[in-house]
Coordinates of C-alpha atoms in Angstrom, one line a residue:
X1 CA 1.9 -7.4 -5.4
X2 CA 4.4 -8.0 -2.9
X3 CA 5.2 -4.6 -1.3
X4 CA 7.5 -5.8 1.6
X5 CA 10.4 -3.4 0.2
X6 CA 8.2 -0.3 -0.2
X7 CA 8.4 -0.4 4.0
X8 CA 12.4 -0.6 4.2
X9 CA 12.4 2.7 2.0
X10 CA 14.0 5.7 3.8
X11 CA 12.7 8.0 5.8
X12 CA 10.4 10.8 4.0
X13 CA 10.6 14.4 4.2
X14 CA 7.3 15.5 4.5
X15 CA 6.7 18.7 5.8
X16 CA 3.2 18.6 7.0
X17 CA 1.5 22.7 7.5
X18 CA 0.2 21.1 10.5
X19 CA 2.8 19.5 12.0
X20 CA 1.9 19.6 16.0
X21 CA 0.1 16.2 15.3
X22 CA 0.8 14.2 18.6
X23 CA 0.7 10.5 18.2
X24 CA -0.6 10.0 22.1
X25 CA -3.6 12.8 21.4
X26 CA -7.2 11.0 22.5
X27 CA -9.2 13.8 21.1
X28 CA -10.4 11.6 18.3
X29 CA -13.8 9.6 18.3
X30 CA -12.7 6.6 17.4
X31 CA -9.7 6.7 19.2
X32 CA -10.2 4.7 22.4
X33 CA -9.2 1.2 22.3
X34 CA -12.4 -0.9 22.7
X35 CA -14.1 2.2 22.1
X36 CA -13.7 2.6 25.9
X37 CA -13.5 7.0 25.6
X38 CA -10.1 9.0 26.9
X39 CA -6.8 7.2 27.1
X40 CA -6.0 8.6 30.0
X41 CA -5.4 6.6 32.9
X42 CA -7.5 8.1 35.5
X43 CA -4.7 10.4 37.9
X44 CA -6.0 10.3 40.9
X45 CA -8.8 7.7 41.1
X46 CA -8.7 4.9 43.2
X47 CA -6.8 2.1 42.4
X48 CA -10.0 -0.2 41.7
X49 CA -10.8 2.6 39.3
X50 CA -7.6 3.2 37.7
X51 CA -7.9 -0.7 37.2
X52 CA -10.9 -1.2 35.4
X53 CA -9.5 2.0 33.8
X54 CA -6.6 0.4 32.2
X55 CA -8.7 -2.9 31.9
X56 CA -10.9 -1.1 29.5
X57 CA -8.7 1.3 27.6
X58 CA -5.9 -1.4 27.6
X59 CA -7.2 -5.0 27.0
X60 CA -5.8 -5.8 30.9
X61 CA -4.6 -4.1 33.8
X62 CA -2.4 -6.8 34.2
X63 CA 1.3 -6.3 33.3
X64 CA 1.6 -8.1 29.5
X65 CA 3.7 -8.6 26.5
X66 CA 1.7 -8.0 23.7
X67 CA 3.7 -9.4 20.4
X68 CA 2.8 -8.1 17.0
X69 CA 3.6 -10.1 13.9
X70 CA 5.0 -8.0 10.4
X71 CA 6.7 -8.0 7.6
X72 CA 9.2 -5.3 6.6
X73 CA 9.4 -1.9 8.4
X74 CA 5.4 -0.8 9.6
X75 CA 7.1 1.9 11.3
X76 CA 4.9 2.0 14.2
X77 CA 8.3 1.9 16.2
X78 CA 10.1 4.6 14.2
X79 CA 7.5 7.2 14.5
X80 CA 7.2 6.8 18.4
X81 CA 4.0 4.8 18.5
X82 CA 5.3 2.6 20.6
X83 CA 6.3 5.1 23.2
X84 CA 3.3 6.9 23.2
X85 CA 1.2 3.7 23.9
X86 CA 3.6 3.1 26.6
X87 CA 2.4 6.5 28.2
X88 CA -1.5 5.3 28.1
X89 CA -1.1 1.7 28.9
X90 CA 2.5 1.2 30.8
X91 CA 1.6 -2.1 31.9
X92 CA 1.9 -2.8 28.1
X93 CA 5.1 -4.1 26.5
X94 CA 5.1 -4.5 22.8
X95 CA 7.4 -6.6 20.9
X96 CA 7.6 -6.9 17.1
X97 CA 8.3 -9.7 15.6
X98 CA 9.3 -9.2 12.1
X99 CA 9.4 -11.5 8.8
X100 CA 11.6 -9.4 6.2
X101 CA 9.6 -10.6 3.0
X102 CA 5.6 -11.0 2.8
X103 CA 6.0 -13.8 1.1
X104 CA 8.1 -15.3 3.7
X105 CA 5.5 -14.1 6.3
X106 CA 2.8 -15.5 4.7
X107 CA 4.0 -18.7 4.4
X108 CA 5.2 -18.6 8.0
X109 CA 1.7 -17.3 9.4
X110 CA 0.1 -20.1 7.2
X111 CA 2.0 -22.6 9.0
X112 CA 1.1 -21.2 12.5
X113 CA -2.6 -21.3 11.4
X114 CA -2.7 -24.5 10.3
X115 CA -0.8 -25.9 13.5
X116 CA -3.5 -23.4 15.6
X117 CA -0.2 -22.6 17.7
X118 CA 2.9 -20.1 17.4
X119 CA 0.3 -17.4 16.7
X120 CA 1.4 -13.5 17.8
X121 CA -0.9 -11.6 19.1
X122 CA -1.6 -9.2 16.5
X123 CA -0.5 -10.4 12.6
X124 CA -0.4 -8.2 9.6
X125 CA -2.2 -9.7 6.8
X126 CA -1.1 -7.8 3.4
X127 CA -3.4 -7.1 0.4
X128 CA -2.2 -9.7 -1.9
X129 CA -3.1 -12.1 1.1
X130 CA -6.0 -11.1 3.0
X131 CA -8.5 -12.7 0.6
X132 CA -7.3 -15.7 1.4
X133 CA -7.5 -15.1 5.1
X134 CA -11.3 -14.0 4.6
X135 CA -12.0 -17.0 2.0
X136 CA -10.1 -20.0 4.3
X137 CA -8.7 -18.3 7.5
X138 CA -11.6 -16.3 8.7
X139 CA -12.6 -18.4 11.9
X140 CA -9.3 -18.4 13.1
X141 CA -9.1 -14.6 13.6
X142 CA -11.5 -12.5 15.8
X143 CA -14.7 -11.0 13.9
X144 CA -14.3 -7.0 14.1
X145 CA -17.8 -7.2 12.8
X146 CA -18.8 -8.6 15.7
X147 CA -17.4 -6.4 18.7
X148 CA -19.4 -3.7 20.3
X149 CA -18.0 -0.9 18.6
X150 CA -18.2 -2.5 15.0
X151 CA -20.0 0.3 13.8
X152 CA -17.5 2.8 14.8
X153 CA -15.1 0.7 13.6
X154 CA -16.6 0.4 9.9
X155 CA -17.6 3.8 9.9
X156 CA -14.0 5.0 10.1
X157 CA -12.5 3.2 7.4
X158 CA -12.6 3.7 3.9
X159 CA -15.5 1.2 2.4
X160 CA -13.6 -0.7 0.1
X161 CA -11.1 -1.0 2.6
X162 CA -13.5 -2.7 5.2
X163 CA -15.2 -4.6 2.4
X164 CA -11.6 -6.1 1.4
X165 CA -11.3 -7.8 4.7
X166 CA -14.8 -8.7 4.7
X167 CA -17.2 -11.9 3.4
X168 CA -19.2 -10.9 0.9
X169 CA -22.3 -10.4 3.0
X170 CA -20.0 -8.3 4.8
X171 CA -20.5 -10.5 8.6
X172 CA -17.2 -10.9 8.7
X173 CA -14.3 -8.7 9.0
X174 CA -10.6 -10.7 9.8
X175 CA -8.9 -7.1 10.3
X176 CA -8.9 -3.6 10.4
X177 CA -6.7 -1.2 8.1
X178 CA -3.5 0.3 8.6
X179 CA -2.6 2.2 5.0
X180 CA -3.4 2.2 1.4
X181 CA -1.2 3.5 -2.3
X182 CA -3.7 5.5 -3.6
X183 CA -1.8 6.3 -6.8
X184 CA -0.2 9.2 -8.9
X185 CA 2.8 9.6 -11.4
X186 CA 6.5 10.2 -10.0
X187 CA 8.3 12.2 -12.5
X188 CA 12.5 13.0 -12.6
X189 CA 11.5 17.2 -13.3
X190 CA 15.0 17.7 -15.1
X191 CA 15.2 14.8 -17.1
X192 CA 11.9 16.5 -18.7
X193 CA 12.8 19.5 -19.1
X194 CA 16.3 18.4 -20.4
X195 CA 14.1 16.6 -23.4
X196 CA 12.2 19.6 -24.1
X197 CA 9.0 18.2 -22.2
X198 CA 6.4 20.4 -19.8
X199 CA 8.4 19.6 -16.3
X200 CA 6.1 21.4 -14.2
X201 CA 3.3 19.1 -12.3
X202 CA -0.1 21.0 -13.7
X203 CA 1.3 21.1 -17.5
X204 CA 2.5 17.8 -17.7
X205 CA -0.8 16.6 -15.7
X206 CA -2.5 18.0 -18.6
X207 CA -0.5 16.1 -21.1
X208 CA -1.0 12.4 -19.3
X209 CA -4.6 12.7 -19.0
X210 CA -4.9 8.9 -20.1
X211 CA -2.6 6.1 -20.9
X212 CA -2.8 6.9 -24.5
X213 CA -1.7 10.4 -23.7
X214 CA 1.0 8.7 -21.6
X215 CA 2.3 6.6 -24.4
X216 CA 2.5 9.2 -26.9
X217 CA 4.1 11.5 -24.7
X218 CA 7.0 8.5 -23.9
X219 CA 7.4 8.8 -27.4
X220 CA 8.6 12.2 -27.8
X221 CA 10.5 12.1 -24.9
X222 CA 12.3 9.5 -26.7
X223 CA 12.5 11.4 -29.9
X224 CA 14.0 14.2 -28.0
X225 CA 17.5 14.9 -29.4
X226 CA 18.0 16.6 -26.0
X227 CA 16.9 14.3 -23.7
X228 CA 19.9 12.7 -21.3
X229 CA 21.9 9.5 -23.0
X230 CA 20.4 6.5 -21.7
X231 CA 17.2 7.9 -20.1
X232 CA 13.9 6.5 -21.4
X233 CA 10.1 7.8 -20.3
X234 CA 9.4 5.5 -17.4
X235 CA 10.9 2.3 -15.5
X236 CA 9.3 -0.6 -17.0
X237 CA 5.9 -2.1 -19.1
X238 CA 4.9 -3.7 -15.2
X239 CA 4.8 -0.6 -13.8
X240 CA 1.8 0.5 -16.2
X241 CA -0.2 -2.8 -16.4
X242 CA 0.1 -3.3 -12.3
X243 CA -1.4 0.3 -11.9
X244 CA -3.8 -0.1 -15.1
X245 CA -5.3 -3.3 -14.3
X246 CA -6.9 -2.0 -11.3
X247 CA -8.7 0.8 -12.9
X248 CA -11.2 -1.6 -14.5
X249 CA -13.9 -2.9 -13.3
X250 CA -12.6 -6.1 -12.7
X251 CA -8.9 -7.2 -12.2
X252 CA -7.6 -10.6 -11.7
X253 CA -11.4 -11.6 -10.0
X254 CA -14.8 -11.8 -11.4
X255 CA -17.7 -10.1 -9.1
X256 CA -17.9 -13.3 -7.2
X257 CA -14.1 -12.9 -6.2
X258 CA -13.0 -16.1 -8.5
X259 CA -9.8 -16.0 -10.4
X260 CA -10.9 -15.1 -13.9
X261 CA -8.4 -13.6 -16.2
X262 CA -9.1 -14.2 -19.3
X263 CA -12.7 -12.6 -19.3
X264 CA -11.4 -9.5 -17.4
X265 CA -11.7 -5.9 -18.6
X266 CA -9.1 -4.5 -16.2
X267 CA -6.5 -7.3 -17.6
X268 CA -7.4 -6.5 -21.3
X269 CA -6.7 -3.1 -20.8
X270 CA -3.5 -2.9 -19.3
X271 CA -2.0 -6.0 -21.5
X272 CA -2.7 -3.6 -24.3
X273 CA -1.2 -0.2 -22.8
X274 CA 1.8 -2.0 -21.5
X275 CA 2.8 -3.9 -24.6
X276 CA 2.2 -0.8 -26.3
X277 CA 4.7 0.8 -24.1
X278 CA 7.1 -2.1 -24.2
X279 CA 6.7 -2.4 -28.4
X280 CA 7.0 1.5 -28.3
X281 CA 10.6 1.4 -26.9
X282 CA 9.6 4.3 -24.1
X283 CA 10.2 1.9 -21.1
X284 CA 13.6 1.4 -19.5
X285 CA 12.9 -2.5 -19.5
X286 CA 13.6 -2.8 -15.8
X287 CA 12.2 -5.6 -13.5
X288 CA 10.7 -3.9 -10.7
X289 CA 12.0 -4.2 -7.0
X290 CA 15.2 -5.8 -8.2
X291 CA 18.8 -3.9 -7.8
X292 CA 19.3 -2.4 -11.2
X293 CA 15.5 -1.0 -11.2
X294 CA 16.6 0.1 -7.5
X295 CA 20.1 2.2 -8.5
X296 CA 17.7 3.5 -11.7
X297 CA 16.3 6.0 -9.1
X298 CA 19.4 7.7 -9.3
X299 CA 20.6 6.8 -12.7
X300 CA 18.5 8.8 -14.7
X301 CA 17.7 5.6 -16.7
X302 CA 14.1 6.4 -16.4
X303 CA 12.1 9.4 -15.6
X304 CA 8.7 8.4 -14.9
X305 CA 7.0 5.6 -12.6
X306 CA 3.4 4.9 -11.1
X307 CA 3.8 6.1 -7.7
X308 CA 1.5 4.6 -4.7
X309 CA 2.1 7.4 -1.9
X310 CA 4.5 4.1 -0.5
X311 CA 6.6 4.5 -3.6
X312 CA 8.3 8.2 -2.6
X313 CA 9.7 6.4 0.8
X314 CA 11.2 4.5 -1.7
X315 CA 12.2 6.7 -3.8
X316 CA 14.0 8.4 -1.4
X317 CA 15.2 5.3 -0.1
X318 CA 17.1 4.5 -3.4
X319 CA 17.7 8.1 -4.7
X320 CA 19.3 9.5 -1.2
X321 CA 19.1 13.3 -0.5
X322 CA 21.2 14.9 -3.0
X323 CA 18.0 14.0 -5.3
X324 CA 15.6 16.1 -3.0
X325 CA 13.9 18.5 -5.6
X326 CA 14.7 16.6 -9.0
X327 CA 11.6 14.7 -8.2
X328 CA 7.9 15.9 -8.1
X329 CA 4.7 14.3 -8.4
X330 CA 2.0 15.1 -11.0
X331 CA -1.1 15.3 -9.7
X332 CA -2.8 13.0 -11.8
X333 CA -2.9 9.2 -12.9
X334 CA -3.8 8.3 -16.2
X335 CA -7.1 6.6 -16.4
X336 CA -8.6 7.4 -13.6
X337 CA -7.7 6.4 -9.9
X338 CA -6.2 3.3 -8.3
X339 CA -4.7 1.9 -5.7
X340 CA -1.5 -0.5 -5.2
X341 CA -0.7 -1.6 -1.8
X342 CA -2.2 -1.6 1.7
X343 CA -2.5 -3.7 5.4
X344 CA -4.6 -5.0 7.8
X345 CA -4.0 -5.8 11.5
X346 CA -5.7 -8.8 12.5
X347 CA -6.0 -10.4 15.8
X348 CA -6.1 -14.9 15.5
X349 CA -8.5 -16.3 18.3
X350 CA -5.8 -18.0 19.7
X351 CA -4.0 -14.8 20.6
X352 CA -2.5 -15.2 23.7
X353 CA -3.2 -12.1 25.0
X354 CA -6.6 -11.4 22.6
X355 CA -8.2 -8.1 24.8
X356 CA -5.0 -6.5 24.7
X357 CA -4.0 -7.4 21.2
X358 CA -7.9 -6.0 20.2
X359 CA -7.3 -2.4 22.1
X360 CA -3.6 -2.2 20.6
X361 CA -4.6 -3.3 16.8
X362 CA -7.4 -0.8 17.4
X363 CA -5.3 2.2 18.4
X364 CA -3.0 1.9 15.6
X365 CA -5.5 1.8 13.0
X366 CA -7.3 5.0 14.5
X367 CA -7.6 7.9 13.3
X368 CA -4.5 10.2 15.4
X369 CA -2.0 7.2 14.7
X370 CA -3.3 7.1 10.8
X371 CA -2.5 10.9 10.9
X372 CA 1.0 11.1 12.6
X373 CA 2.1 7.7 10.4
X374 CA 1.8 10.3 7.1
X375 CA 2.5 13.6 9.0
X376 CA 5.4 12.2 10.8
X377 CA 9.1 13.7 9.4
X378 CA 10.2 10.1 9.5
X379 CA 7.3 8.5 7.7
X380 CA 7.5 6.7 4.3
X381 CA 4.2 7.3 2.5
X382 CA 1.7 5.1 4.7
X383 CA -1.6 7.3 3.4
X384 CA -4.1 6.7 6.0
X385 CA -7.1 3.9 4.9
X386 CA -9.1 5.5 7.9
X387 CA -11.4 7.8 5.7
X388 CA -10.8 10.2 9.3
X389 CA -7.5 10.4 9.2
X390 CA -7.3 11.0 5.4
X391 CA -10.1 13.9 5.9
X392 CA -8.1 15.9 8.7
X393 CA -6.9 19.4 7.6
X394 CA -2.7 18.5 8.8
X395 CA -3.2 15.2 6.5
X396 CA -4.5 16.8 3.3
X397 CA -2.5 19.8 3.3
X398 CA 0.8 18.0 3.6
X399 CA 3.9 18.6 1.4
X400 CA 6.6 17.0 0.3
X401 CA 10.1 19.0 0.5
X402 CA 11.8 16.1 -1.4
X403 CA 9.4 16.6 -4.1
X404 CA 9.6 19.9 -4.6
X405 CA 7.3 21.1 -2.0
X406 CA 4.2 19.0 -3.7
X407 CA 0.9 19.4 -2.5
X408 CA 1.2 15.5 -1.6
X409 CA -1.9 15.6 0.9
X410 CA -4.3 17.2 -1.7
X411 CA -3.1 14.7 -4.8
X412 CA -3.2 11.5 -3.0
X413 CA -6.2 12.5 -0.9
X414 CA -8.2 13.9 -3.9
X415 CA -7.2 10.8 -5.7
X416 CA -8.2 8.4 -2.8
X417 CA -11.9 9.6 -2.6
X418 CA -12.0 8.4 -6.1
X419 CA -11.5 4.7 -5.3
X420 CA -13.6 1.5 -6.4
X421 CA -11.6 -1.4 -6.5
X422 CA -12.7 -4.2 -8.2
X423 CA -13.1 -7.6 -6.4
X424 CA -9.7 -9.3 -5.2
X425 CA -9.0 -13.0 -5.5
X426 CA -6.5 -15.2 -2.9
X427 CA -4.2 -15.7 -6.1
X428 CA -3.8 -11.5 -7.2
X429 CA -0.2 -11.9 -6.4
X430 CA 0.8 -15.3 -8.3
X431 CA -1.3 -13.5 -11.3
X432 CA 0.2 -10.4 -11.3
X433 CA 4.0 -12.1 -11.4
X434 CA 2.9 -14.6 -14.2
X435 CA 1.8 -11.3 -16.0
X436 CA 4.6 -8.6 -15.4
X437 CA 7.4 -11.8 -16.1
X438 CA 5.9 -12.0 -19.7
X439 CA 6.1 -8.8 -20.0
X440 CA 9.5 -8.4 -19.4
X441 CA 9.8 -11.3 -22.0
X442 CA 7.9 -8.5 -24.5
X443 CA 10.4 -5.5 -23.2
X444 CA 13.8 -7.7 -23.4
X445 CA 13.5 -11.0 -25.8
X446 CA 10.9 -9.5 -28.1
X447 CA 7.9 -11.9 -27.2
X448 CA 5.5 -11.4 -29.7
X449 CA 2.3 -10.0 -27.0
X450 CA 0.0 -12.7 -27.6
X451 CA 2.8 -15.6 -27.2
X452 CA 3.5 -13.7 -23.8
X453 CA -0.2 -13.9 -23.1
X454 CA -0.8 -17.1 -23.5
X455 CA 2.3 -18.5 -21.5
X456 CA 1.0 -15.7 -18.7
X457 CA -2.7 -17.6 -18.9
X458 CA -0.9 -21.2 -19.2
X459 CA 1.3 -20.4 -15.7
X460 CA -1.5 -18.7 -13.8
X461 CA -3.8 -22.3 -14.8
X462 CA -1.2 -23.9 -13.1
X463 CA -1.3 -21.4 -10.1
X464 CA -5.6 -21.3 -9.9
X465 CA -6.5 -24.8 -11.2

């Protein structure tokens, strides 16, 4: 589940039909920080009042240096967030300070917790990560839950994605959401229509209903005696069970949140698809995020992939502009909707600065920010987890010029409102690498599935206990 490289993907091309989106615009309701009303800072009021002004819309009218801990490329920088707080709190300075790898991050922020010192002011906590935070970590960050606005808060946010960072009696909330990968499929348009195969996003839709459909489908683009020499259907068997898995009703985690594999129905389900697909011979046997899956994008060695709305940055990352139109997205995902991906912003009660970390973490999450971060020309997929944001007219009619002008807004957004994730577990990462390693055991040394089962089981027992 580590995503860090989805956010050092190139910029996107979308063309949004609303595109005067401004990323310092108040009008929202939820878009004061502290829920303290307009951002502006009170021309022509006393200087008491422009004070308590920028006390209350700001944290502190106090010149600070508000630090802000992430992994990879957020892009709150890159698409002039930064300079537009600047204009409503410019006694604010904000300084990133960024871990390249989540993994690396994690174990860093860990370390800082468990000393209680080195803390920013503001830490991302990633999805494959934030159960642990709510599970061991929770006292150590401020309780959203408990602020004034907390039902403003909640109310803007996707459930699941509040619930995610949340207890389970739902008391306790360790951050507030910055983005989500609802999902769809990303499809190479010519290297279909080279094998003969519907190329257009509604026919072939109609032919990938479910994964079955899917699988079949890989197999006569395989057959094809037209397709392009060394192109198979999609990347790899990972990239079906990491998008299956989370379409049942449990994943890796039981209802209770405990680590239970073996029993789960989401697990079953995409072990079989995948080693279908891998026994099949449709998948391009590529390890995902690794430098031959990355120069793939290009290659034509696959022409198919589950595709989080993170995943066309990427895309474009790896396949570079002369690609812009060979790629399109279907709007569909076979068996039903999912999501791969998504932050939090959480603020540790030992945050230096904590009032002005609260009313930054705050306006980045809201609603305008969530909108200009997926309307913005130099964005890279971050679909909104504010259900506001994702509701606004410029965010669901978006297109995608790189994809061939795809309705992007409608198909993610339509798919997003489809969401129930299953419960999520502190070890979802470690689990979904013991899996997707076996599994390119099955694509590349011909593991028998059930031997690669087992060793998955055997190395995640070592992992949960």
């Amino acid at each position: 589940m580590d995503r860090t490289v989805r956010r050092t993907a190139g910029a996107a091309v979308l063309v949004a039909a609303l595109a005067a989106v401004s990323a310092c615009s108040s009008s929202s309701s939820n878009n004061s920080a502290t829920g303290a009303g307009s951002a502006s800072t009170g021309g022509g009021a006393s200087s008491a009042a422009s004070a308590n002004t920028a006390a209350s819309v700001c944290g502190t009218d106090k010149p600070t240096t508000v630090t802000i801990g992430l992994f990879g490329t957020f892009g709150y920088k890159e698409n002039g967030l930064y300079d537009a707080y600047k204009k409503i709190c410019p006694n604010i300075t904000i300084k990133e300070d960024v871990v390249e790898q989540s993994a690396d991050y994690w174990t860093k922020l860990k370390t800082h917790l468990a000393a209680g010192s080195g803390l920013d002011d503001i830490q991302a906590i990633e999805v494959g990560f934030v159960s642990d935070v709510v599970k061991n970590h929770a006292n150590q960050f401020v309780n959203f839950n408990s602020l004034p606005n907390a039902a403003d808060l909640k109310a803007s946010f996707y459930p699941w994605k509040w619930e995610q960072a949340s207890n389970s009696d739902g008391s306790d909330t360790v951050g507030l959401g910055t983005d989500s990968g609802p999902m769809a499929i990303c499809y190479r348009s010519d290297l279909l229509k080279a094998a003969g195969l519907p190329s257009n996003p509604q026919a072939f839709a109609a032919k990938i209903q479910t994964w079955d459909d899917f699988i079949n489908l890989g197999k006569q683009y395989e057959a094809s005696k037209t397709k392009p020499s060394g192109s198979s259907f999609v990347d790899s068997a990972a990239s079906i069970f990491s998008t299956a898995v989370y379409q049942g009703e449990e994943a890796y985690a039981n209802s209770s949140g405990q680590p239970d594999v073996a029993n789960s129905d989401g697990v079953q389900t995409a072990w079989k698809y995948a080693t279908q697909a891998a026994q099949a011979g449709i998948t391009a046997k590529l390890q995902q995020f690794t430098p031959a899956w990355n120069k793939a994008f290009s290659s034509g060695a696959f022409a198919t992939i589950a595709c989080p709305t993170w995943m066309m940055g990427y895309i474009q990352g790896q396949a570079g502009p002369s690609y812009s139109g060979k790629w399109d997205v279907a709007p569909v995902l076979p068996g039903g909707a999912a999501n791969w991906g998504g932050s939090w912003l959480g603020v540790p009660v030992k945050a230096k600065n904590q009032a002005a970390a609260l009313a930054l973490a705050e306006w980045l999450t809201n609603k305008d920010q969530q909108v200009t971060m997926w309307t913005s020309p130099n964005q890279g997929g971050h679909w909104p987890s504010n259900q506001l944001a994702a509701a606004d007219p410029s965010v669901q009619s978006a297109t995608s010029a790189y994809f061939s002008n795809a309705p992007v807004g409608a198909i993610f957004g339509a798919i997003a409102s489809k969401l129930k994730l299953p419960q999520i577990s502190p070890y979802d990462t470690q689990i979904q690498n013991a899996f997707t390693t076996q599994l390119t055991n099955v694509e590349t040394k011909g593991t028998s599935p059930d031997k690669a089962f087992a060793a998955a089981l055997a190395a995640i027992k070592q992992v949960t206990g």
